[in-house]
Short mmCIF file of C-alpha atoms and ligand atoms in Angstrom, two decimals:
data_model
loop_
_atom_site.label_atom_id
_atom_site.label_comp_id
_atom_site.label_asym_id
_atom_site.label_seq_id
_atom_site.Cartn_x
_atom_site.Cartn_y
_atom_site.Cartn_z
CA UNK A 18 -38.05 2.77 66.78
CA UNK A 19 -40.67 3.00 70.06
CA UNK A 20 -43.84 1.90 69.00
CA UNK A 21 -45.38 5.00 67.71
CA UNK A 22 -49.09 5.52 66.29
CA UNK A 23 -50.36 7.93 63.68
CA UNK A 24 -52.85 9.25 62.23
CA UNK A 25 -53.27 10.62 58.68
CA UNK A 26 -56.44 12.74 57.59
CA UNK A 27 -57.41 12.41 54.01
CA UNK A 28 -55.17 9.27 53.65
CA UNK A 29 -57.53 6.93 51.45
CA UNK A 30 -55.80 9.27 47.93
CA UNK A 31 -53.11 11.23 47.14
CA UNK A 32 -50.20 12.86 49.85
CA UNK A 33 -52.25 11.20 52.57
CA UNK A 34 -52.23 7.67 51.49
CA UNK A 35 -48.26 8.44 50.39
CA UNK A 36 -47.64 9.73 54.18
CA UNK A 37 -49.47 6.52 55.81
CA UNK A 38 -47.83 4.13 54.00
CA UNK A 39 -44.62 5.84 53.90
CA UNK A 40 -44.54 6.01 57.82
CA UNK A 41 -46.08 2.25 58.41
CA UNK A 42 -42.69 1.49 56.16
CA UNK A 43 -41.02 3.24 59.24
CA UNK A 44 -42.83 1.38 61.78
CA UNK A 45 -45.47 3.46 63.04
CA UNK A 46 -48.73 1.68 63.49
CA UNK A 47 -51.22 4.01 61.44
CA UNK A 48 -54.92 5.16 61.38
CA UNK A 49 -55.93 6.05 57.49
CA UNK A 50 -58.67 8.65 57.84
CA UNK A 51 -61.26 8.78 54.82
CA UNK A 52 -64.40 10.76 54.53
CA UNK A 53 -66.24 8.73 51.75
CA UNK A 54 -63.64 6.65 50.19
CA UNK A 55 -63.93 3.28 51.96
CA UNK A 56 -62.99 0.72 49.65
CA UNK A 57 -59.84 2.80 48.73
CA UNK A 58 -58.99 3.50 52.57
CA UNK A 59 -59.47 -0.07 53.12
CA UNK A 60 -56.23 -1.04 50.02
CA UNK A 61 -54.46 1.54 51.78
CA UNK A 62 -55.04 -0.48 55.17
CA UNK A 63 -53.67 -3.75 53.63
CA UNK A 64 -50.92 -2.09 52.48
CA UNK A 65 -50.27 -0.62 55.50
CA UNK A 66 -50.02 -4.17 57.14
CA UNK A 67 -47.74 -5.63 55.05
CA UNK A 68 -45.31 -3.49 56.97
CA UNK A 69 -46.28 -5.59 59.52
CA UNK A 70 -47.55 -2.82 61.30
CA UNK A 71 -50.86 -2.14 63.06
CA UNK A 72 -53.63 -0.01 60.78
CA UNK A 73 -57.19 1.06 60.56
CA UNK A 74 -59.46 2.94 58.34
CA UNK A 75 -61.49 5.68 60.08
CA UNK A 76 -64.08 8.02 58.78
CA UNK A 77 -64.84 11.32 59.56
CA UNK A 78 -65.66 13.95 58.00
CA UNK A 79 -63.05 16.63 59.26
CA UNK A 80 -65.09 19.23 58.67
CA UNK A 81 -67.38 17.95 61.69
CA UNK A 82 -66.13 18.40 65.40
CA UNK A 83 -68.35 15.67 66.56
CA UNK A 84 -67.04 13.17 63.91
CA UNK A 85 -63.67 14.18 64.45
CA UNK A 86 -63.90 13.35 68.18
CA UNK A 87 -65.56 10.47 68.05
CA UNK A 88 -62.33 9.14 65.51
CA UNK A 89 -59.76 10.31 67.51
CA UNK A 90 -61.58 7.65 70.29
CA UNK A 91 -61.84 5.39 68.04
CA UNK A 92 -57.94 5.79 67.15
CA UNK A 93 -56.90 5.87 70.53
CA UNK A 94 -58.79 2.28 71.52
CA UNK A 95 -58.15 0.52 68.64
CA UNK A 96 -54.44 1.78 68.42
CA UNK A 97 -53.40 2.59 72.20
CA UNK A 98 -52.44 5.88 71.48
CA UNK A 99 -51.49 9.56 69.15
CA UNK A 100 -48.05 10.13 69.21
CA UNK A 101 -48.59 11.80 65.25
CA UNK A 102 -51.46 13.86 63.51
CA UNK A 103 -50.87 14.71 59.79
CA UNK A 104 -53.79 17.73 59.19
CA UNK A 105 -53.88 16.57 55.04
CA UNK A 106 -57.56 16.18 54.75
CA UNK A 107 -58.30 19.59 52.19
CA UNK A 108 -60.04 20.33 49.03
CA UNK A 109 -59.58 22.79 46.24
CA UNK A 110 -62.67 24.28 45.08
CA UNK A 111 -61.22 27.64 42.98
CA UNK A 112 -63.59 30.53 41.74
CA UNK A 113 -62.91 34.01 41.18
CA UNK A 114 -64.44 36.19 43.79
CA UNK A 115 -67.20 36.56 42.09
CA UNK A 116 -68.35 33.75 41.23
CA UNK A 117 -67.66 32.50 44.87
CA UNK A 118 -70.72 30.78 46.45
CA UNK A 119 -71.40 31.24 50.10
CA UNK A 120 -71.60 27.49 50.43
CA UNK A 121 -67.53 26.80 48.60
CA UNK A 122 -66.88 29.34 51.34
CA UNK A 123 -67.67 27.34 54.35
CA UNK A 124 -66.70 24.21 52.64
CA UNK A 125 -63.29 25.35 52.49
CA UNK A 126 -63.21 26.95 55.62
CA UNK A 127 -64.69 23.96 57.40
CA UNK A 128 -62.27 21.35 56.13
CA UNK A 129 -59.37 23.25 55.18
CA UNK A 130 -59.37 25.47 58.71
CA UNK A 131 -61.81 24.68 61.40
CA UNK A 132 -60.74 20.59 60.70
CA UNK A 133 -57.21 21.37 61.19
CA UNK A 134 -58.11 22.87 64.55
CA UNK A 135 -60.67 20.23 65.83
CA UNK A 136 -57.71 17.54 65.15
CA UNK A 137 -55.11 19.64 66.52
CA UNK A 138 -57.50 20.12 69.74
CA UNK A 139 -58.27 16.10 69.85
CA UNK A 140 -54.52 15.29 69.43
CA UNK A 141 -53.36 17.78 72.09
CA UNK A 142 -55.03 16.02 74.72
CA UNK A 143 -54.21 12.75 74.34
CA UNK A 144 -50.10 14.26 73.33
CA UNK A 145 -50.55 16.36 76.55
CA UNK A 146 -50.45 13.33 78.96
CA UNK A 147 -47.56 11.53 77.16
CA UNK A 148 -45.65 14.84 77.10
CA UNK A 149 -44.60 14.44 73.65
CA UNK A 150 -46.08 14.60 69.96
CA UNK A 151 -45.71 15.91 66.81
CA UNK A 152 -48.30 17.73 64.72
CA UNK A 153 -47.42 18.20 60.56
CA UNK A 154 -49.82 20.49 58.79
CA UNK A 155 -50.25 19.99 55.22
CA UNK A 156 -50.48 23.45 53.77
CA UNK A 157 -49.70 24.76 49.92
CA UNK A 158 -47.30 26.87 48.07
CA UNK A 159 -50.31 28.63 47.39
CA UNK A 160 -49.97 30.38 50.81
CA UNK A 161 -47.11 32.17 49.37
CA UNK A 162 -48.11 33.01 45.71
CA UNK A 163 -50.49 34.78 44.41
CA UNK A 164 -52.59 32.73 42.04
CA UNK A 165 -55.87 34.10 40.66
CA UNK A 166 -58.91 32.43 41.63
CA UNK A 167 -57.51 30.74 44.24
CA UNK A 168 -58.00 33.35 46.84
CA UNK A 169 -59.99 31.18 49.56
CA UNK A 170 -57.51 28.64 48.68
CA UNK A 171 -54.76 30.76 49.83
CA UNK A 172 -56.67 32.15 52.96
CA UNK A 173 -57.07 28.63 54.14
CA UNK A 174 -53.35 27.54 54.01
CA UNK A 175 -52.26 31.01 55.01
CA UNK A 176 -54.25 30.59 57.96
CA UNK A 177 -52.60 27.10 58.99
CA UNK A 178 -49.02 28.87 58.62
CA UNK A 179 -50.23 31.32 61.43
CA UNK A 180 -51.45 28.73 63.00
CA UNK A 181 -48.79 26.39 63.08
CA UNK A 182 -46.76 29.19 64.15
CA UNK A 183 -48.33 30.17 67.41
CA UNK A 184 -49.49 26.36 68.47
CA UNK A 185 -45.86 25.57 67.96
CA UNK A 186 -45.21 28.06 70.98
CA UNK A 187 -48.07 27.15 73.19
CA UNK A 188 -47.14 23.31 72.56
CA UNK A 189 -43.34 23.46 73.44
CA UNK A 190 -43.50 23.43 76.85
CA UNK A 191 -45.62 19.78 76.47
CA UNK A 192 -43.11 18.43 74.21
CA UNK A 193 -45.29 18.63 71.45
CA UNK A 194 -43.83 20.49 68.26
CA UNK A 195 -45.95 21.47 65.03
CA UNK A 196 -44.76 21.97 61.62
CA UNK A 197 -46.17 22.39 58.09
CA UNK A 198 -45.38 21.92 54.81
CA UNK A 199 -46.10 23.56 51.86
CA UNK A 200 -45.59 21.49 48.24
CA UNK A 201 -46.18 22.93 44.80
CA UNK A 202 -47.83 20.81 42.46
CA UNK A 203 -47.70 17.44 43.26
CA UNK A 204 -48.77 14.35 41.25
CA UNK A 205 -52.33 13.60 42.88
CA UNK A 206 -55.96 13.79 41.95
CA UNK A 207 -56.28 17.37 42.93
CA UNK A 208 -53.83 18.53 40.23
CA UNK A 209 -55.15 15.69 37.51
CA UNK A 210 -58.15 17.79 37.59
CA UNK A 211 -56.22 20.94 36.55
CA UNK A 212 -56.95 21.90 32.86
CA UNK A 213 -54.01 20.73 30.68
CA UNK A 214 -53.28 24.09 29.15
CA UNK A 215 -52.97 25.65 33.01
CA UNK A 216 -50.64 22.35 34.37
CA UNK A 217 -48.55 22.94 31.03
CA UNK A 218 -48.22 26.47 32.26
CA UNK A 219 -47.15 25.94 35.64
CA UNK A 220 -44.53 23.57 34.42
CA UNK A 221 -42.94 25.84 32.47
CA UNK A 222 -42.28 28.10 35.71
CA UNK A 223 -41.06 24.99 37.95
CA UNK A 224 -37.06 25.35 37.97
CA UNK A 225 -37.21 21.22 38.71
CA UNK A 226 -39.49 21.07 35.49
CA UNK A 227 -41.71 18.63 36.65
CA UNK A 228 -44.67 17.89 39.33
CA UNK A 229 -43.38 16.58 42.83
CA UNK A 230 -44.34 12.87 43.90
CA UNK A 231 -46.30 11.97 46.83
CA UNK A 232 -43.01 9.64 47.83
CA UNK A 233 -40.93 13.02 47.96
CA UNK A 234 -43.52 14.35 50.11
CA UNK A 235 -44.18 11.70 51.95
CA UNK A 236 -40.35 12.26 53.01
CA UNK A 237 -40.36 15.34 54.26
CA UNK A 238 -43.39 14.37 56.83
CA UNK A 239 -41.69 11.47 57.96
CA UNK A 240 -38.48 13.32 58.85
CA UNK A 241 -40.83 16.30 60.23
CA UNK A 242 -42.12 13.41 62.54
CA UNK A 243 -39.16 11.77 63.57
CA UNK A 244 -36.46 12.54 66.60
CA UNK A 245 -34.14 13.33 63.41
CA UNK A 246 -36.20 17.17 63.42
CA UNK A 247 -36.58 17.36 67.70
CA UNK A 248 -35.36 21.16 66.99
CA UNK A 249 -37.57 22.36 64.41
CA UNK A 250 -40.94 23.62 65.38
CA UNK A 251 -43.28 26.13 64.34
CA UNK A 252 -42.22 25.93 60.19
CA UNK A 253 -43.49 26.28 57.30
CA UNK A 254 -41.50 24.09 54.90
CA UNK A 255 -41.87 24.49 51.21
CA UNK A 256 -41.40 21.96 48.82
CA UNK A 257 -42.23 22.86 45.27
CA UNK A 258 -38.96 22.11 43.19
CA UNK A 259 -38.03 25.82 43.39
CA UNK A 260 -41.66 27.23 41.97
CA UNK A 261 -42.13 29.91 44.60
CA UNK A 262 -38.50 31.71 44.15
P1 LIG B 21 -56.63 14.51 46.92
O1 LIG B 21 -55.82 13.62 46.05
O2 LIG B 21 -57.79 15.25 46.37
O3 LIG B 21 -57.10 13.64 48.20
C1 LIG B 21 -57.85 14.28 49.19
C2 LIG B 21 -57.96 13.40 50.40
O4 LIG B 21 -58.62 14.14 51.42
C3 LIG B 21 -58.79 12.15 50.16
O5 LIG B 21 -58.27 11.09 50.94
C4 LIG B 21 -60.18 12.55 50.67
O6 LIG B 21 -60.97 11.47 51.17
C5 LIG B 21 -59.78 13.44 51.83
N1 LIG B 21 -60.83 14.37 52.22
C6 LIG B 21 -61.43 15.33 51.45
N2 LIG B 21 -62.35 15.97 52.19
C7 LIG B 21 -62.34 15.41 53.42
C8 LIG B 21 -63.07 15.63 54.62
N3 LIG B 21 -64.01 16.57 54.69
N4 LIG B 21 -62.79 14.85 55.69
C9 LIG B 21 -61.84 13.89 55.63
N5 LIG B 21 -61.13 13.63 54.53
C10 LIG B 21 -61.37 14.39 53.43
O7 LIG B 21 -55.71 15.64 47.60
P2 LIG B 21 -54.11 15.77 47.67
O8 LIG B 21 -53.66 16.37 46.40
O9 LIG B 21 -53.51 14.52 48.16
O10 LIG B 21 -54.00 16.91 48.79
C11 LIG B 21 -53.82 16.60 50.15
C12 LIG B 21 -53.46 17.87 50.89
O11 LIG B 21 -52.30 18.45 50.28
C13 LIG B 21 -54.55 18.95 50.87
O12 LIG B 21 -54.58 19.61 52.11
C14 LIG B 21 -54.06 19.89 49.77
O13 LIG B 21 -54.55 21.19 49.95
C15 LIG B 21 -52.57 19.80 49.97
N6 LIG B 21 -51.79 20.16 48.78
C16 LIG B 21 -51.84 19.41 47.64
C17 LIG B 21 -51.08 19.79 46.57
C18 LIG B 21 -51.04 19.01 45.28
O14 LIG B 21 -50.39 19.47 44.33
N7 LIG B 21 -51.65 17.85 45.18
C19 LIG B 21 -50.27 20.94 46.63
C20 LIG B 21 -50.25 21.68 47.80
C21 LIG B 21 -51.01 21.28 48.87
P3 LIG B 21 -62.03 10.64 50.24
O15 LIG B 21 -61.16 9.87 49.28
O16 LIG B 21 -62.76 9.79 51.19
O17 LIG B 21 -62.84 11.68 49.53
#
């Protein structure tokens, strides 16, 4: 493969830390964003360069347009280039509506939405010049099913299927194509801090019968990414083991 670089928001845990490594196995040289998870963005680095590949750890919170800018210069000197931005970086903060605090509100909406677009805008214009790029949004199944309490949840992923939709026509003509996916309940942190009695639920309505691993995901991103998808743009790709039929 062409030297490629890219970078992974929210990659020090979880489907982000799957994604970098699973993509430095590939080849790509990768930047591991973190917003206050150092020492475990720096394993991920190490791991990352026994690939023999090129890696950093970069913080930002994603949430923050200045931060976000400053890493994507940061990325670009110490790494030469974006060819790949995985929007991952997203939290989970559920509440009925109401009991739902002003302050969850914007949190969500600042990472989960407003960060997605601040990277999206940073990558553009560096993907603009090479005339090429890919963009993979990490959205949820919860876009697509109703689940009470998680209704800001769900607005924040539904809003980065719209949004992958139209950016994947306004990016075409630049070469750049943007995707997302949307998993069920995969085997991370976020889910561990489900209450047993609700994951034991859930499970019982996944036709696979069990929780997805980061590796599967990890997959699908790397394919999303790679020449082997150079016709698909502007999807939302759902992998759940069947839980949303
Ligand atoms: P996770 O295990 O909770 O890890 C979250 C990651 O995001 C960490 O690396 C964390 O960094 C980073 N992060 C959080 N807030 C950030 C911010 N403001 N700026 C930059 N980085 C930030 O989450 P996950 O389960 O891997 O989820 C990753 C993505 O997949 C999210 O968008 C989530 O909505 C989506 N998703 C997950 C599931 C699932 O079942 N796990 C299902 C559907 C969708 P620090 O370590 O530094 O805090």
């Amino acid at each position: 493969m062409e030297k490629k670089v890219a970078l992974v928001t929210g990659a020090s845990r979880g489907i982000g830390r799957g994604v970098a490594i699973k993509l430095a196995s590939l080849g790509y040289d990768v930047a591991v964003n973190y917003n206050s998870n150092s020492a475990e963005a720096d394993k991920v680095v190490e791991i990352i360069k026994g690939y023999g590949v090129n890696a950093i750890a970069v913080q930002a919170n994603v949430g923050e347009r200045t931060e976000v800018n400053a890493m994507f210069r940061t990325v670009v000197k110490e790494l030469g280039a974006i060819d790949v931005l995985v929007n991952n970086a997203g939290i989970v903060n559920d509440a009925f509506l109401l009991m739902l605090s002003p302050d969850s509100l914007d949190k969500s909406l600042n990472i989960n939405v407003k960060g997605y677009f601040y990277c999206a805008q940073a990558a553009t214009l560096k993907m603009f010049k090479a005339k090429k790029g890919s963009i993979i949004n990490v959205s949820s199944v919860s876009s697509k099913m109703a689940l009470p309490g998680q209704s800001v949840y769900a607005a924040t992923k539904g809003a980065i299927n719209s949004m992958t939709a139209t950016l994947a026509t306004e990016l075409a003509p630049y070469g750049i194509r943007v995707n997302a996916i949307a998993p069920g309940f995969i085997a991370t942190d976020m889910v561990a801090a489900l209450p047993e009695e609700k994951k034991a639920e859930y499970l019982t309505q996944i036709p696979l019968a069990r929780l997805g691993s980061v590796e599967e995901v990890a997959n699908l991103v790397a394919f999303l990414a790679s020449d082997d998808a150079s016709y698909i743009t502007g999807q939302t790709i759902v992998i759940d083991g069947g839980l949303s039929l």
